[in-house]
Amino acid sequence: MVQTPSKTLTLAEFLELPETKPANEYIDGQTIQKPTPQGKHSVIQGELVPAINGVVKSKRIVRAFPELRCTFSNRSIVPDIAVFLWHRIPRDQNGEIANTFSTAPDWTVEILSPNQSQTKVTKNILHCLQHGTEVGWLIDPGEQTVFVYRPKQEPEVLDEPDQIIPVPSFANELQLTVRELFAWLLE
């Protein structure tokens, strides 16, 4: 799907706009709306967030957030899943999780939707990696493939059922194979 760019806005102007569903992202001065999640995307996102949190949240290592706006380095993006180290989760004056996240996630996960530009999604992952993200996943349900990105490394392509999907060092207790990830689509 080709997105028609709107007029150029500043990041500050963009952040004053009301939130939309699906979310708008701010990339290179343009407002681009994410596609509406469909079934496969929704199932994988809905299963992966608790799978991550079930392993590492109780230990206060990291927390996974679905559809969290992350605004940093003149971009405002909404990864399908943004994972933050516990000590990097912004807090407000009451100690509660803040509404505004102004840094790149430590791990970013994108799930490709039908008609979504793989190039745009990959650029968002690479932008995160350039600003401190340890690992980025691009999950393609249609091809049953996971691309794993790390800073300054060749991407890994995982499409064999028994391959274990590499995770960031802080989540090494999470063991998930390609088969297990895509089996969620059969439940």
Coordinates of N, CA and C in Angstrom, one line a residue:
M1 N 0.9 -1.2 0.0 CA 0.0 0.0 0.0 C 0.9 1.2 0.0
V2 N 0.6 2.2 -0.9 CA 1.4 3.4 -0.9 C 0.7 4.5 -0.1
Q3 N 1.5 5.0 0.8 CA 0.9 6.1 1.7 C 1.2 7.4 1.0
T4 N 0.2 8.3 0.9 CA 0.3 9.6 0.4 C 0.8 10.5 1.5
P5 N 2.0 11.1 1.4 CA 2.5 11.9 2.5 C 1.6 13.2 2.6
S6 N 1.4 13.6 3.9 CA 0.7 14.8 4.1 C 1.7 16.0 4.2
K7 N 1.2 17.2 4.5 CA 2.1 18.3 4.5 C 3.2 18.1 5.6
T8 N 4.3 18.7 5.4 CA 5.4 18.5 6.4 C 5.1 19.2 7.7
L9 N 5.3 18.5 8.8 CA 5.0 19.0 10.1 C 6.3 19.0 10.9
T10 N 6.4 19.8 12.0 CA 7.5 19.6 12.9 C 7.1 18.4 13.9
L11 N 8.1 17.9 14.6 CA 7.8 16.9 15.5 C 6.9 17.4 16.6
A12 N 7.1 18.6 17.1 CA 6.3 19.2 18.1 C 4.9 19.4 17.6
E13 N 4.7 19.8 16.4 CA 3.3 19.9 15.8 C 2.6 18.6 15.7
F14 N 3.4 17.6 15.3 CA 2.8 16.2 15.3 C 2.4 15.8 16.6
L15 N 3.2 16.0 17.6 CA 2.8 15.5 19.0 C 1.6 16.2 19.6
E16 N 1.2 17.4 19.0 CA 0.0 18.1 19.5 C -1.2 17.5 18.8
L17 N -1.1 16.7 17.8 CA -2.3 16.2 17.1 C -2.9 15.1 18.0
P18 N -4.2 14.9 17.9 CA -4.9 13.9 18.6 C -4.4 12.5 18.1
E19 N -4.4 11.5 19.1 CA -4.0 10.1 18.7 C -5.1 9.6 17.8
T20 N -4.7 8.7 16.9 CA -5.6 8.0 15.9 C -5.5 6.5 16.1
K21 N -6.5 5.9 15.6 CA -6.5 4.4 15.6 C -6.8 4.0 14.1
P22 N -5.9 3.2 13.5 CA -4.6 2.9 14.0 C -3.7 4.2 14.1
A23 N -2.6 4.0 14.8 CA -1.7 5.1 15.2 C -1.0 5.7 14.0
N24 N -0.8 7.0 14.1 CA 0.1 7.7 13.1 C 1.5 7.7 13.6
E25 N 2.4 7.6 12.7 CA 3.8 7.8 13.0 C 4.4 9.0 12.4
Y26 N 5.4 9.5 12.9 CA 6.1 10.7 12.4 C 7.5 10.3 11.9
I27 N 7.7 10.4 10.6 CA 8.9 9.9 10.0 C 9.3 10.9 8.9
D28 N 10.5 11.5 9.0 CA 11.0 12.4 8.0 C 10.1 13.6 7.7
G29 N 9.5 14.1 8.8 CA 8.6 15.2 8.6 C 7.2 14.9 8.1
Q30 N 6.9 13.7 7.9 CA 5.6 13.2 7.4 C 4.8 12.4 8.4
T31 N 3.5 12.5 8.4 CA 2.6 11.7 9.2 C 2.2 10.6 8.4
I32 N 2.4 9.3 8.9 CA 2.1 8.1 8.1 C 1.3 7.2 9.1
Q33 N 0.1 6.9 8.6 CA -0.8 6.0 9.5 C -0.4 4.5 9.3
K34 N -0.2 3.8 10.4 CA 0.0 2.4 10.4 C -1.2 1.7 9.9
P35 N -1.1 0.5 9.2 CA -2.3 -0.2 8.8 C -3.0 -0.8 10.0
T36 N -4.3 -1.0 9.8 CA -5.1 -1.7 10.8 C -4.6 -3.1 11.0
P37 N -4.3 -3.5 12.2 CA -3.9 -4.9 12.4 C -5.0 -5.9 12.0
Q38 N -4.6 -7.0 11.4 CA -5.5 -8.0 11.0 C -5.3 -9.2 11.8
G39 N -6.0 -10.3 11.6 CA -6.0 -11.5 12.4 C -4.6 -12.0 12.8
K40 N -3.8 -12.4 11.8 CA -2.5 -13.0 12.1 C -1.6 -12.0 12.9
H41 N -1.6 -10.8 12.5 CA -0.8 -9.8 13.3 C -1.3 -9.7 14.7
S42 N -2.6 -9.6 14.9 CA -3.2 -9.5 16.2 C -2.9 -10.7 17.1
V43 N -3.0 -11.9 16.6 CA -2.7 -13.1 17.3 C -1.3 -13.1 17.8
I44 N -0.3 -12.9 16.9 CA 1.1 -13.0 17.2 C 1.4 -11.9 18.3
Q45 N 0.9 -10.7 18.1 CA 1.2 -9.6 19.1 C 0.6 -10.0 20.4
G46 N -0.7 -10.5 20.4 CA -1.4 -10.8 21.6 C -0.7 -11.9 22.4
E47 N -0.1 -12.9 21.7 CA 0.6 -14.0 22.4 C 2.0 -13.6 22.8
L48 N 2.7 -12.8 22.0 CA 4.1 -12.5 22.2 C 4.4 -11.6 23.4
V49 N 3.5 -10.6 23.6 CA 3.7 -9.7 24.7 C 3.6 -10.5 26.1
P50 N 2.6 -11.3 26.3 CA 2.7 -12.1 27.6 C 3.8 -13.1 27.6
A51 N 4.2 -13.7 26.5 CA 5.3 -14.6 26.5 C 6.6 -14.0 27.0
I52 N 6.8 -12.8 26.5 CA 8.0 -12.0 26.9 C 7.8 -11.6 28.4
N53 N 6.7 -11.0 28.7 CA 6.5 -10.6 30.1 C 6.5 -11.7 31.1
G54 N 6.0 -12.9 30.7 CA 5.9 -14.0 31.6 C 7.3 -14.5 32.0
V55 N 8.3 -14.3 31.2 CA 9.7 -14.7 31.5 C 10.5 -13.7 32.2
V56 N 10.3 -12.4 31.9 CA 11.2 -11.4 32.4 C 10.6 -10.3 33.3
K57 N 9.3 -10.1 33.2 CA 8.7 -9.0 33.9 C 8.7 -9.2 35.4
S58 N 8.4 -10.4 35.9 CA 8.3 -10.7 37.3 C 9.7 -10.5 38.0
K59 N 10.7 -10.7 37.2 CA 12.1 -10.5 37.8 C 12.6 -9.0 37.6
R60 N 11.6 -8.2 37.1 CA 12.0 -6.8 36.9 C 13.2 -6.6 36.1
I61 N 13.3 -7.3 35.0 CA 14.3 -7.2 34.1 C 13.9 -6.3 32.9
V62 N 12.8 -6.6 32.3 CA 12.2 -5.8 31.2 C 10.7 -5.9 31.3
R63 N 10.1 -5.0 30.5 CA 8.7 -5.1 30.3 C 8.4 -4.9 28.8
A64 N 7.5 -5.7 28.3 CA 7.0 -5.5 26.9 C 5.7 -4.7 26.9
F65 N 5.7 -3.8 25.9 CA 4.5 -2.9 25.8 C 4.0 -3.1 24.3
P66 N 2.7 -3.3 24.2 CA 2.1 -3.4 22.8 C 1.8 -1.9 22.4
E67 N 2.0 -1.6 21.1 CA 1.6 -0.3 20.5 C 2.0 0.9 21.3
L68 N 3.2 1.0 21.8 CA 3.7 2.1 22.6 C 4.4 3.1 21.7
R69 N 3.9 4.4 21.9 CA 4.6 5.5 21.1 C 6.0 5.7 21.7
C70 N 7.0 5.7 20.9 CA 8.4 6.0 21.2 C 8.8 7.2 20.4
T71 N 9.2 8.3 21.0 CA 9.6 9.5 20.3 C 11.0 9.8 20.7
F72 N 11.9 9.7 19.6 CA 13.3 9.9 19.8 C 14.0 10.2 18.5
S73 N 15.0 11.0 18.6 CA 15.8 11.4 17.4 C 14.9 11.8 16.2
N74 N 14.0 12.8 16.5 CA 13.2 13.4 15.5 C 12.2 12.4 14.7
R75 N 11.9 11.3 15.4 CA 10.9 10.4 14.9 C 9.9 10.1 16.1
S76 N 8.7 9.7 15.7 CA 7.8 9.2 16.7 C 7.1 8.0 16.1
I77 N 7.5 6.9 16.6 CA 7.0 5.6 16.0 C 6.2 4.8 17.0
V78 N 5.5 3.8 16.5 CA 4.7 3.0 17.4 C 5.0 1.5 17.0
P79 N 6.1 1.0 17.6 CA 6.4 -0.5 17.3 C 5.2 -1.3 17.7
D80 N 5.0 -2.5 17.1 CA 4.0 -3.4 17.5 C 4.3 -3.9 18.9
I81 N 5.5 -4.1 19.2 CA 5.9 -4.4 20.6 C 7.2 -3.7 20.9
A82 N 7.2 -2.9 22.0 CA 8.5 -2.2 22.4 C 8.8 -2.8 23.8
V83 N 10.1 -3.2 23.9 CA 10.5 -3.8 25.2 C 11.6 -2.9 25.8
F84 N 11.4 -2.6 27.0 CA 12.3 -1.7 27.7 C 12.9 -2.4 29.0
L85 N 14.2 -2.2 29.2 CA 14.8 -2.6 30.4 C 14.1 -1.9 31.5
W86 N 14.0 -2.6 32.6 CA 13.2 -2.1 33.8 C 13.6 -0.7 34.2
H87 N 15.0 -0.6 34.3 CA 15.5 0.7 34.8 C 15.4 1.8 33.8
R88 N 15.0 1.5 32.6 CA 14.9 2.5 31.5 C 13.4 2.9 31.3
I89 N 12.5 2.3 32.0 CA 11.1 2.6 31.8 C 10.9 4.0 32.5
P90 N 10.4 5.0 31.8 CA 10.2 6.3 32.4 C 9.1 6.2 33.4
R91 N 9.3 7.0 34.5 CA 8.3 7.0 35.6 C 7.9 8.5 35.8
D92 N 6.7 8.7 36.3 CA 6.3 10.0 36.6 C 6.6 10.3 38.1
Q93 N 6.2 11.5 38.6 CA 6.5 11.9 40.0 C 5.9 10.9 41.0
N94 N 4.9 10.1 40.7 CA 4.3 9.2 41.6 C 4.9 7.8 41.5
G95 N 5.9 7.7 40.7 CA 6.6 6.4 40.5 C 5.9 5.4 39.5
E96 N 4.8 5.9 39.0 CA 4.0 5.1 38.0 C 4.7 5.2 36.6
I97 N 4.4 4.3 35.8 CA 4.9 4.3 34.4 C 4.4 5.6 33.7
A98 N 5.3 6.3 33.1 CA 5.0 7.6 32.5 C 4.2 7.4 31.2
N99 N 3.6 8.4 30.7 CA 2.9 8.3 29.4 C 3.8 8.5 28.2
T100 N 4.9 9.3 28.5 CA 5.8 9.6 27.4 C 7.1 8.8 27.5
F101 N 7.4 8.1 26.4 CA 8.7 7.4 26.2 C 9.5 8.1 25.2
S102 N 10.6 8.7 25.6 CA 11.4 9.5 24.7 C 12.8 8.9 24.4
T103 N 12.8 7.6 24.4 CA 14.0 6.9 24.0 C 13.6 5.7 23.1
A104 N 14.6 5.1 22.4 CA 14.4 3.9 21.7 C 14.2 2.7 22.6
P105 N 13.4 1.8 22.2 CA 13.2 0.6 23.0 C 14.5 -0.2 23.0
D106 N 14.7 -1.1 24.0 CA 15.8 -2.0 24.0 C 15.7 -3.2 23.0
W107 N 14.4 -3.5 22.7 CA 14.1 -4.5 21.8 C 12.8 -4.1 21.1
T108 N 12.8 -4.1 19.8 CA 11.6 -3.7 19.0 C 11.2 -4.9 18.2
V109 N 9.9 -5.0 18.1 CA 9.3 -6.1 17.3 C 8.2 -5.5 16.4
E110 N 8.3 -5.8 15.2 CA 7.3 -5.4 14.2 C 6.7 -6.7 13.5
I111 N 5.4 -6.7 13.3 CA 4.7 -7.8 12.7 C 4.1 -7.3 11.4
L112 N 4.6 -7.8 10.3 CA 4.2 -7.3 9.0 C 2.7 -7.6 8.8
S113 N 1.9 -6.6 8.3 CA 0.5 -6.8 8.0 C 0.4 -6.9 6.5
P114 N -0.6 -7.5 5.9 CA -0.8 -7.5 4.5 C -0.8 -6.1 4.0
N115 N -0.2 -5.9 2.9 CA -0.2 -4.6 2.2 C 0.7 -3.6 2.9
Q116 N 1.4 -4.0 3.9 CA 2.3 -3.0 4.6 C 3.7 -3.1 4.0
S117 N 4.3 -1.9 3.9 CA 5.6 -1.8 3.3 C 6.7 -2.4 4.2
Q118 N 7.3 -3.5 3.8 CA 8.4 -4.1 4.5 C 9.6 -3.1 4.6
T119 N 9.8 -2.3 3.6 CA 10.8 -1.3 3.6 C 10.6 -0.3 4.7
K120 N 9.4 0.2 4.9 CA 9.1 1.2 5.9 C 9.4 0.6 7.3
V121 N 8.9 -0.6 7.5 CA 9.0 -1.2 8.8 C 10.5 -1.5 9.1
T122 N 11.2 -2.0 8.1 CA 12.7 -2.2 8.3 C 13.4 -0.9 8.6
K123 N 13.0 0.2 8.0 CA 13.7 1.4 8.3 C 13.4 1.8 9.7
N124 N 12.2 1.6 10.2 CA 12.0 1.9 11.7 C 12.8 1.0 12.6
I125 N 13.0 -0.2 12.3 CA 13.8 -1.1 13.1 C 15.3 -0.6 13.0
L126 N 15.8 -0.3 11.8 CA 17.1 0.2 11.7 C 17.3 1.5 12.4
H127 N 16.3 2.4 12.4 CA 16.4 3.7 13.2 C 16.6 3.4 14.7
C128 N 15.8 2.4 15.1 CA 15.9 2.0 16.5 C 17.3 1.5 16.9
L129 N 17.8 0.6 16.0 CA 19.2 0.1 16.2 C 20.2 1.1 16.2
Q130 N 20.1 2.2 15.4 CA 21.0 3.3 15.4 C 21.0 4.1 16.7
H131 N 19.9 3.9 17.5 CA 19.7 4.7 18.7 C 19.7 3.9 20.0
G132 N 20.3 2.8 20.0 CA 20.5 2.0 21.2 C 19.7 0.7 21.3
T133 N 18.9 0.4 20.4 CA 18.1 -0.9 20.5 C 19.1 -2.0 20.2
E134 N 19.0 -3.1 21.1 CA 19.9 -4.2 21.0 C 19.5 -5.2 19.9
V135 N 18.2 -5.4 19.8 CA 17.7 -6.4 18.8 C 16.4 -5.9 18.2
G136 N 16.2 -6.1 16.9 CA 14.9 -5.9 16.3 C 14.4 -7.1 15.5
W137 N 13.1 -7.4 15.7 CA 12.5 -8.5 15.0 C 11.5 -8.0 14.0
L138 N 11.5 -8.5 12.8 CA 10.5 -8.3 11.8 C 9.9 -9.7 11.5
I139 N 8.6 -9.8 12.0 CA 7.9 -11.1 11.8 C 7.0 -11.0 10.6
D140 N 7.1 -11.9 9.7 CA 6.3 -11.9 8.5 C 5.4 -13.2 8.5
P141 N 4.2 -13.0 9.0 CA 3.3 -14.2 9.1 C 3.0 -14.8 7.8
G142 N 2.9 -14.1 6.7 CA 2.6 -14.6 5.4 C 3.7 -15.6 4.9
E143 N 4.9 -15.3 5.2 CA 6.1 -16.1 4.8 C 6.5 -17.0 5.9
Q144 N 5.9 -16.9 7.1 CA 6.4 -17.6 8.3 C 7.9 -17.5 8.4
T145 N 8.3 -16.3 8.4 CA 9.7 -16.0 8.5 C 9.9 -14.9 9.6
V146 N 11.1 -14.9 10.3 CA 11.4 -13.9 11.2 C 12.8 -13.4 10.8
F147 N 12.9 -12.1 10.6 CA 14.2 -11.4 10.4 C 14.6 -10.8 11.7
V148 N 15.9 -11.1 12.0 CA 16.5 -10.6 13.3 C 17.6 -9.6 12.9
Y149 N 17.4 -8.4 13.4 CA 18.4 -7.3 13.2 C 19.1 -7.0 14.4
R150 N 20.4 -6.8 14.3 CA 21.3 -6.3 15.4 C 22.2 -5.2 14.8
P151 N 22.6 -4.3 15.7 CA 23.4 -3.2 15.2 C 24.7 -3.6 14.5
K152 N 24.9 -3.1 13.4 CA 26.2 -3.3 12.6 C 26.4 -4.8 12.3
Q153 N 25.4 -5.6 12.1 CA 25.5 -7.0 11.7 C 24.5 -7.3 10.6
E154 N 24.9 -8.3 9.9 CA 23.9 -8.8 8.8 C 22.7 -9.3 9.5
P155 N 21.5 -9.1 8.9 CA 20.3 -9.6 9.4 C 20.3 -11.2 9.3
E156 N 19.6 -11.8 10.3 CA 19.4 -13.2 10.2 C 18.0 -13.5 9.7
V157 N 17.9 -14.5 8.8 CA 16.6 -14.9 8.3 C 16.3 -16.3 8.9
L158 N 15.2 -16.4 9.6 CA 14.8 -17.6 10.2 C 13.5 -18.1 9.7
D159 N 13.6 -19.2 9.0 CA 12.3 -19.8 8.4 C 12.3 -21.3 8.5
E160 N 13.2 -21.9 9.2 CA 13.2 -23.3 9.5 C 12.4 -23.5 10.8
P161 N 11.5 -24.4 10.9 CA 10.6 -24.6 12.1 C 11.4 -24.7 13.4
D162 N 12.5 -25.4 13.4 CA 13.1 -25.7 14.7 C 14.2 -24.7 15.1
Q163 N 14.3 -23.7 14.3 CA 15.3 -22.6 14.6 C 14.8 -21.8 15.8
I164 N 15.7 -21.6 16.8 CA 15.4 -20.8 18.0 C 15.6 -19.4 17.6
I165 N 14.6 -18.5 17.8 CA 14.7 -17.1 17.4 C 15.6 -16.4 18.4
P166 N 16.7 -15.8 18.0 CA 17.6 -15.1 18.9 C 16.9 -13.9 19.6
V167 N 17.2 -13.7 20.9 CA 16.6 -12.7 21.7 C 17.7 -11.8 22.2
P168 N 17.4 -10.6 22.7 CA 18.5 -9.8 23.4 C 19.0 -10.6 24.6
S169 N 20.2 -10.2 25.0 CA 20.9 -10.9 26.1 C 20.1 -10.8 27.4
F170 N 19.4 -9.7 27.6 CA 18.6 -9.6 28.8 C 17.4 -10.5 28.9
A171 N 17.0 -11.2 27.8 CA 15.9 -12.0 27.7 C 16.2 -13.4 27.3
N172 N 17.5 -13.8 27.6 CA 17.9 -15.1 27.1 C 17.2 -16.3 27.7
E173 N 16.4 -16.1 28.7 CA 15.5 -17.2 29.2 C 14.4 -17.5 28.3
L174 N 14.0 -16.6 27.4 CA 12.9 -16.8 26.5 C 13.4 -17.7 25.3
Q175 N 12.9 -18.9 25.2 CA 13.3 -19.8 24.1 C 12.0 -20.0 23.3
L176 N 12.1 -19.5 22.1 CA 11.0 -19.6 21.2 C 11.4 -20.0 19.8
T177 N 10.9 -21.1 19.3 CA 11.3 -21.5 17.9 C 10.3 -20.9 16.9
V178 N 10.7 -20.9 15.7 CA 9.9 -20.4 14.6 C 8.6 -21.2 14.6
R179 N 8.6 -22.5 14.7 CA 7.4 -23.3 14.8 C 6.5 -22.8 15.9
E180 N 7.0 -22.6 17.1 CA 6.2 -22.2 18.2 C 5.5 -20.9 18.0
L181 N 6.3 -20.0 17.4 CA 5.7 -18.6 17.1 C 4.5 -18.7 16.2
F182 N 4.7 -19.4 15.1 CA 3.7 -19.5 14.1 C 2.6 -20.5 14.4
A183 N 2.8 -21.4 15.4 CA 1.8 -22.3 15.9 C 0.6 -21.5 16.6
W184 N 1.0 -20.3 17.1 CA -0.1 -19.5 17.7 C -1.2 -19.2 16.7
L185 N -0.9 -19.2 15.4 CA -1.9 -19.0 14.4 C -2.9 -20.1 14.2
L186 N -2.5 -21.3 14.7 CA -3.4 -22.5 14.6 C -4.3 -22.7 15.8
E187 N -4.1 -21.9 16.9 CA -4.8 -22.1 18.1 C -6.2 -21.5 18.0

